[in-house]
Short mmCIF file of C-alpha atoms in Angstrom, two decimals:
data_model
loop_
_atom_site.label_atom_id
_atom_site.label_comp_id
_atom_site.label_asym_id
_atom_site.label_seq_id
_atom_site.Cartn_x
_atom_site.Cartn_y
_atom_site.Cartn_z
CA UNK A 92 -42.20 -30.81 25.21
CA UNK A 93 -41.10 -27.55 26.75
CA UNK A 94 -39.67 -24.89 24.45
CA UNK A 95 -35.90 -24.47 24.72
CA UNK A 96 -34.91 -21.28 26.54
CA UNK A 97 -32.01 -20.92 24.05
CA UNK A 98 -34.46 -20.97 21.13
CA UNK A 99 -36.83 -18.62 22.85
CA UNK A 100 -34.05 -16.15 23.63
CA UNK A 101 -32.48 -16.46 20.18
CA UNK A 102 -34.10 -13.36 18.59
CA UNK A 103 -33.46 -11.33 21.71
CA UNK A 104 -29.80 -12.37 21.73
CA UNK A 105 -29.43 -11.43 18.08
CA UNK A 106 -31.01 -8.08 18.79
CA UNK A 107 -28.70 -7.42 21.72
CA UNK A 108 -25.65 -8.39 19.68
CA UNK A 109 -26.74 -6.09 16.89
CA UNK A 110 -27.21 -3.18 19.31
CA UNK A 111 -23.83 -3.92 20.93
CA UNK A 112 -22.09 -4.02 17.52
CA UNK A 113 -23.72 -0.75 16.50
CA UNK A 114 -22.62 0.83 19.77
CA UNK A 115 -19.00 -0.35 19.26
CA UNK A 116 -18.99 1.00 15.74
CA UNK A 117 -20.37 4.33 16.94
CA UNK A 118 -17.76 4.60 19.73
CA UNK A 119 -14.95 3.61 17.37
CA UNK A 120 -16.10 6.13 14.80
CA UNK A 121 -16.27 8.86 17.42
CA UNK A 122 -12.72 8.07 18.59
CA UNK A 123 -11.39 8.07 15.05
CA UNK A 124 -13.03 11.40 14.30
CA UNK A 125 -11.63 12.81 17.54
CA UNK A 126 -8.16 11.51 16.67
CA UNK A 127 -8.38 13.13 13.22
CA UNK A 128 -9.46 16.42 14.76
CA UNK A 129 -6.58 16.28 17.24
CA UNK A 130 -4.19 15.36 14.43
CA UNK A 131 -5.39 18.29 12.34
CA UNK A 132 -4.94 20.60 15.31
CA UNK A 133 -1.38 19.40 15.95
CA UNK A 134 -0.57 19.61 12.23
CA UNK A 135 -1.26 23.31 12.42
CA UNK A 136 0.84 23.75 15.55
CA UNK A 137 3.87 21.53 15.14
CA UNK A 138 6.53 20.70 12.57
CA UNK A 139 6.62 17.46 10.59
CA UNK A 140 9.34 16.00 12.83
CA UNK A 141 7.38 16.80 15.99
CA UNK A 142 4.26 15.19 14.52
CA UNK A 143 6.10 11.95 13.85
CA UNK A 144 7.47 12.03 17.40
CA UNK A 145 3.92 12.31 18.76
CA UNK A 146 2.78 9.48 16.49
CA UNK A 147 5.69 7.34 17.68
CA UNK A 148 4.86 7.97 21.34
CA UNK A 149 1.21 7.08 20.75
CA UNK A 150 2.23 3.92 18.91
CA UNK A 151 4.53 2.78 21.75
CA UNK A 152 1.75 3.30 24.30
CA UNK A 153 -0.68 1.35 22.16
CA UNK A 154 1.85 -1.41 21.57
CA UNK A 155 2.66 -1.82 25.28
CA UNK A 156 -1.01 -2.37 26.07
CA UNK A 157 -1.92 -4.44 23.03
CA UNK A 158 1.33 -6.11 21.91
CA UNK A 159 -0.13 -8.89 19.68
CA UNK A 160 -2.69 -6.59 18.13
CA UNK A 161 -0.04 -3.92 17.71
CA UNK A 162 2.26 -6.23 15.76
CA UNK A 163 -0.57 -7.31 13.50
CA UNK A 164 -1.66 -3.73 12.93
CA UNK A 165 1.94 -2.75 12.15
CA UNK A 166 2.22 -5.44 9.50
CA UNK A 167 -1.09 -4.50 7.93
CA UNK A 168 -0.28 -0.80 8.01
CA UNK A 169 3.27 -1.25 6.74
CA UNK A 170 4.84 0.27 9.88
CA UNK A 171 8.41 -0.53 10.94
CA UNK A 172 8.42 -1.16 14.70
CA UNK A 173 11.55 0.65 15.85
CA UNK A 174 10.89 -0.16 19.49
CA UNK A 175 11.45 -3.86 18.74
CA UNK A 176 13.98 -3.69 15.94
CA UNK A 177 16.39 -0.92 16.88
CA UNK A 178 19.79 -1.76 18.33
CA UNK A 179 19.60 -1.10 22.05
CA UNK A 180 22.19 0.48 24.35
CA UNK A 181 22.79 -2.92 25.94
CA UNK A 182 23.79 -4.41 22.57
CA UNK A 183 26.29 -1.60 22.11
CA UNK A 184 27.63 -2.15 25.62
CA UNK A 185 28.05 -5.89 25.08
CA UNK A 186 29.81 -5.23 21.83
CA UNK A 187 32.21 -2.93 23.67
CA UNK A 188 33.20 -5.88 25.84
CA UNK A 189 34.76 -7.40 22.73
CA UNK A 190 37.78 -5.30 23.67
CA UNK A 191 38.59 -7.90 26.32
CA UNK A 192 38.41 -10.62 23.71
CA UNK A 193 40.67 -8.57 21.45
CA UNK A 194 43.28 -8.32 24.20
CA UNK A 195 43.13 -12.03 24.97
CA UNK A 196 43.34 -12.96 21.30
CA UNK A 197 46.38 -10.72 20.85
CA UNK A 198 48.07 -12.43 23.77
CA UNK A 199 47.27 -15.84 22.33
CA UNK A 200 48.57 -14.81 18.92
CA UNK A 201 51.93 -13.81 20.40
CA UNK A 202 52.40 -17.16 22.09
CA UNK A 203 53.07 -20.57 20.63
CA UNK A 204 49.72 -21.82 21.87
CA UNK A 205 47.61 -19.30 19.98
CA UNK A 206 46.01 -21.78 17.59
CA UNK A 207 45.32 -24.29 20.33
CA UNK A 208 43.75 -21.62 22.50
CA UNK A 209 41.36 -20.63 19.73
CA UNK A 210 40.58 -24.26 18.93
CA UNK A 211 39.59 -24.94 22.54
CA UNK A 212 36.89 -22.26 22.37
CA UNK A 213 35.62 -23.59 19.03
CA UNK A 214 37.53 -21.19 16.81
CA UNK A 215 39.64 -22.57 13.97
CA UNK A 216 42.33 -20.53 12.22
CA UNK A 217 41.44 -19.99 8.57
CA UNK A 218 44.04 -17.48 7.42
CA UNK A 219 47.00 -15.50 8.71
CA UNK A 220 48.23 -12.41 6.89
CA UNK A 221 50.50 -9.54 7.74
CA UNK A 222 47.73 -7.21 8.87
CA UNK A 223 45.04 -9.60 10.07
CA UNK A 224 44.07 -13.12 11.13
CA UNK A 225 40.80 -14.92 10.39
CA UNK A 226 39.08 -17.59 12.47
CA UNK A 227 35.82 -19.46 12.07
CA UNK A 228 33.59 -21.68 14.18
CA UNK A 229 30.39 -23.60 13.42
CA UNK A 230 27.11 -21.98 14.39
CA UNK A 231 25.15 -24.45 16.57
CA UNK A 232 22.21 -26.16 14.86
CA UNK A 233 23.23 -24.69 11.54
CA UNK A 234 25.32 -25.48 8.48
CA UNK A 235 26.90 -22.02 8.68
CA UNK A 236 30.05 -20.56 10.21
CA UNK A 237 30.71 -17.47 12.28
CA UNK A 238 33.90 -15.58 11.40
CA UNK A 239 36.24 -13.47 13.48
CA UNK A 240 38.84 -11.10 12.10
CA UNK A 241 41.54 -9.50 14.23
CA UNK A 242 43.52 -6.85 12.40
CA UNK A 243 45.78 -3.85 12.84
CA UNK A 244 46.82 -0.93 10.64
CA UNK A 245 49.56 1.57 11.36
CA UNK A 246 49.33 3.86 8.32
CA UNK A 247 45.77 5.19 8.68
CA UNK A 248 43.80 6.82 11.49
CA UNK A 249 40.90 5.14 13.30
CA UNK A 250 38.65 8.06 12.36
CA UNK A 251 39.19 7.56 8.63
CA UNK A 252 38.82 3.78 8.83
CA UNK A 253 35.57 4.18 10.76
CA UNK A 254 34.14 6.84 8.47
CA UNK A 255 34.97 4.96 5.27
CA UNK A 256 32.85 2.02 6.41
CA UNK A 257 29.87 4.25 7.13
CA UNK A 258 29.80 6.55 4.11
CA UNK A 259 27.34 5.15 1.57
CA UNK A 260 28.26 7.33 -1.36
CA UNK A 261 31.96 6.75 -0.96
CA UNK A 262 31.50 2.98 -0.76
CA UNK A 263 29.65 3.06 -4.06
CA UNK A 264 32.89 4.38 -5.55
CA UNK A 265 35.46 2.05 -4.01
CA UNK A 266 33.40 -1.17 -3.81
CA UNK A 267 32.66 -2.32 -7.37
CA UNK A 268 30.34 -5.09 -6.10
CA UNK A 269 27.74 -2.61 -4.83
CA UNK A 270 24.52 -2.43 -6.84
CA UNK A 271 22.40 -0.44 -4.37
CA UNK A 272 23.26 1.07 -1.02
CA UNK A 273 20.80 3.42 0.66
CA UNK A 274 19.67 4.43 4.13
CA UNK A 275 15.89 3.99 4.07
CA UNK A 276 14.90 4.76 7.67
CA UNK A 277 16.29 6.33 10.85
CA UNK A 278 15.51 6.31 14.56
CA UNK A 279 16.28 9.72 16.02
CA UNK A 280 16.43 8.52 19.63
CA UNK A 281 19.32 6.07 19.19
CA UNK A 282 20.80 6.97 15.83
CA UNK A 283 19.95 3.51 14.47
CA UNK A 284 19.47 3.36 10.70
CA UNK A 285 17.97 0.81 8.31
CA UNK A 286 20.09 0.19 5.21
CA UNK A 287 19.16 -1.56 1.95
CA UNK A 288 22.21 -3.02 0.27
CA UNK A 289 22.32 -5.06 -2.96
CA UNK A 290 25.58 -6.64 -4.07
CA UNK A 291 26.96 -8.87 -6.79
CA UNK A 292 27.84 -12.45 -5.83
CA UNK A 293 30.38 -14.64 -7.65
CA UNK A 294 29.18 -16.22 -10.88
CA UNK A 295 26.95 -18.20 -11.34
CA UNK A 296 25.06 -17.05 -8.23
CA UNK A 297 22.37 -14.38 -8.36
CA UNK A 298 22.94 -11.02 -6.72
CA UNK A 299 21.92 -10.76 -3.06
CA UNK A 300 20.31 -7.95 -1.14
CA UNK A 301 20.35 -7.19 2.58
CA UNK A 302 18.04 -5.08 4.71
CA UNK A 303 19.68 -4.44 8.03
CA UNK A 304 19.57 -2.10 10.98
CA UNK A 305 22.86 -0.63 12.06
CA UNK A 306 24.04 1.57 14.88
CA UNK A 307 27.43 3.10 15.55
CA UNK A 308 28.84 4.65 18.69
CA UNK A 309 32.01 6.57 19.54
CA UNK A 310 32.93 6.09 23.19
CA UNK A 311 35.45 8.82 23.93
CA UNK A 312 35.73 7.81 27.58
CA UNK A 313 36.88 4.27 26.81
CA UNK A 314 38.60 5.20 23.54
CA UNK A 315 36.43 2.89 21.43
CA UNK A 316 34.51 2.95 18.17
CA UNK A 317 31.67 0.44 17.91
CA UNK A 318 29.58 -0.65 14.97
CA UNK A 319 26.71 -3.18 15.13
CA UNK A 320 24.54 -4.41 12.24
CA UNK A 321 21.92 -7.15 11.91
CA UNK A 322 19.25 -8.15 9.42
CA UNK A 323 15.65 -6.92 9.80
CA UNK A 324 12.43 -6.83 7.79
CA UNK A 325 11.25 -3.42 6.63
CA UNK A 326 7.97 -2.67 4.78
CA UNK A 327 9.68 -0.12 2.53
CA UNK A 328 11.81 -2.83 0.92
CA UNK A 329 9.78 -5.94 0.07
CA UNK A 330 11.50 -8.89 -1.56
CA UNK A 331 11.69 -8.88 -5.36
CA UNK A 332 12.67 -11.29 -8.12
CA UNK A 333 15.70 -9.14 -8.89
CA UNK A 334 17.72 -10.25 -5.84
CA UNK A 335 17.92 -13.13 -3.39
CA UNK A 336 17.11 -11.67 0.03
CA UNK A 337 19.50 -12.57 2.87
CA UNK A 338 17.50 -12.80 6.10
CA UNK A 339 20.24 -13.96 8.48
CA UNK A 340 23.08 -11.49 8.93
CA UNK A 341 25.04 -10.04 11.84
CA UNK A 342 28.19 -7.95 12.11
CA UNK A 343 29.93 -6.45 15.15
CA UNK A 344 33.12 -4.40 15.06
CA UNK A 345 35.19 -2.77 17.78
CA UNK A 346 38.02 -0.36 16.92
CA UNK A 347 40.58 0.70 19.50
CA UNK A 348 43.11 3.40 18.62
CA UNK A 349 46.71 2.83 19.64
CA UNK A 350 46.80 6.49 20.74
CA UNK A 351 43.92 8.69 19.59
CA UNK A 352 41.22 8.79 16.91
CA UNK A 353 43.31 11.10 14.73
CA UNK A 354 46.71 9.43 14.98
CA UNK A 355 47.85 6.53 12.85
CA UNK A 356 47.46 3.06 14.33
CA UNK A 357 44.60 0.96 15.67
CA UNK A 358 43.38 -2.59 16.28
CA UNK A 359 39.99 -3.87 15.20
CA UNK A 360 37.99 -6.99 15.99
CA UNK A 361 35.22 -8.01 13.61
CA UNK A 362 32.71 -10.80 14.31
CA UNK A 363 30.55 -11.67 11.34
CA UNK A 364 28.02 -14.21 10.10
CA UNK A 365 25.34 -14.48 7.43
CA UNK A 366 23.37 -17.04 5.45
CA UNK A 367 23.79 -16.29 1.72
CA UNK A 368 21.18 -18.96 0.90
CA UNK A 369 23.32 -20.92 -1.52
CA UNK A 370 23.01 -24.56 -2.56
CA UNK A 371 26.75 -25.08 -2.26
CA UNK A 372 28.20 -27.21 0.55
CA UNK A 373 29.41 -25.47 3.69
CA UNK A 374 33.07 -25.86 2.80
CA UNK A 375 32.46 -24.08 -0.52
CA UNK A 376 30.77 -21.14 1.19
CA UNK A 377 33.58 -21.04 3.73
CA UNK A 378 36.15 -20.94 0.93
CA UNK A 379 34.32 -18.07 -0.80
CA UNK A 380 34.20 -16.03 2.40
CA UNK A 381 37.80 -16.80 3.30
CA UNK A 382 39.14 -15.95 -0.15
CA UNK A 383 37.00 -12.85 -0.53
CA UNK A 384 37.92 -11.40 2.88
CA UNK A 385 41.52 -10.35 2.06
CA UNK A 386 40.45 -8.64 -1.16
CA UNK A 387 37.72 -6.69 0.59
CA UNK A 388 39.93 -5.65 3.50
CA UNK A 389 42.60 -4.44 1.11
CA UNK A 390 40.06 -2.35 -0.82
CA UNK A 391 38.79 -0.93 2.48
CA UNK A 392 42.34 -0.12 3.56
CA UNK A 393 43.14 1.65 0.28
CA UNK A 394 39.86 3.61 0.50
CA UNK A 395 40.79 4.73 4.03
CA UNK A 396 44.24 5.81 2.84
CA UNK A 397 42.65 7.91 0.09
CA UNK A 398 40.39 9.53 2.66
CA UNK A 399 43.37 10.16 4.92
CA UNK A 400 45.25 11.83 2.10
CA UNK A 401 42.20 14.04 1.42
CA UNK A 402 41.80 12.69 -2.09
CA UNK A 403 38.07 12.32 -1.38
CA UNK A 404 35.57 13.97 0.95
CA UNK A 405 33.75 11.74 3.42
CA UNK A 406 31.23 12.25 6.18
CA UNK A 407 32.61 12.55 9.73
CA UNK A 408 30.66 10.14 11.94
CA UNK A 409 32.93 10.49 14.96
CA UNK A 410 31.07 13.61 16.08
CA UNK A 411 28.41 11.47 17.80
CA UNK A 412 28.33 11.45 21.58
CA UNK A 413 28.10 8.43 23.84
CA UNK A 414 25.09 6.15 23.51
CA UNK A 415 23.97 6.94 27.06
CA UNK A 416 22.64 10.26 25.72
CA UNK A 417 19.45 9.46 23.84
CA UNK A 418 19.45 12.86 22.19
CA UNK A 419 22.65 12.20 20.30
CA UNK A 420 22.94 13.74 16.86
CA UNK A 421 25.63 13.06 14.25
CA UNK A 422 28.15 15.74 13.44
CA UNK A 423 27.45 17.11 9.98
CA UNK A 424 31.11 18.04 9.39
CA UNK A 425 32.80 16.75 6.27
CA UNK A 426 36.44 15.82 6.10
CA UNK A 427 38.48 16.62 3.02
CA UNK A 428 37.48 16.78 -0.61
CA UNK A 429 35.19 19.22 -2.32
CA UNK A 430 32.07 17.05 -2.55
CA UNK A 431 30.06 16.02 0.47
CA UNK A 432 28.54 12.58 0.79
CA UNK A 433 25.48 11.39 2.64
CA UNK A 434 25.39 8.87 5.46
CA UNK A 435 25.72 5.25 4.60
CA UNK A 436 26.23 1.62 5.29
CA UNK A 437 27.59 0.49 8.60
CA UNK A 438 28.74 -2.85 7.33
CA UNK A 439 32.32 -3.86 6.79
CA UNK A 440 31.87 -7.13 4.94
CA UNK A 441 29.15 -9.45 3.70
#
């Protein structure tokens, strides 16, 4: 029979493939060497911060052109992809719209149909106290609940209440459940931060740890303080046997002063959910959250009062400008006390 053209061309094809592979390797090597030379040049010209800005810009350009390959390379290289994980301006804006919900909830709470109104939208009243009310509703396609807390305080300023939630070092002092609480990464363009938080859980459960990105904003024009947090994965904090990692977590808070940021009196609306990964039934988890909420809020309130009375020194986070300015930088001023504390967790409750 006639010889197969595929068999006849086999050696030639192998040779061509080999030449092509060698050429690709040569081109790749040349580009890598050129990149190293450019990097060495810039390292001699620019500061460390500027270098990381250049690296970030290069990474975003590469990612936009090669998204799947970029994600894989990020995982392999242990890179946290801020472009995908950071809290965007739109998320902050949507969270600011919670003010409308706060107003409507307050109106419902002052009428006899408050409970019914919440029930119609899926919210069920869990607890009513002097300074706050708690609702819950089932999360669709889940065994978990989402919680909403509407509260008011008249004996502390919004600025102090806001700062107390954000100051890591101070929380380590007033929250006895904290095991670890550290900011491990920051995004300079938006002010977003990644926080690693480990906390004790009620016996006999193991301690949990959270890795979450958080972003805060002070909107002076609309007289609002906004705080958004949600769980992320970060290569700097892999899971360990020491804690049970919580992968599902979200918290949104809006604070509205009655008058100004530095005068007593404000309302706050907190929307919160997480999956603590317990084997207990949903009603047990709901009971733990509902019973633990008043204790935590009271500790937070007392901590804010201590800050107000200048018994401790805390970081002032209200010096940030509106989120529409991407070059925002936090004010480094400290309020009260002799010892300064570093920045911290943006989470009110978990």
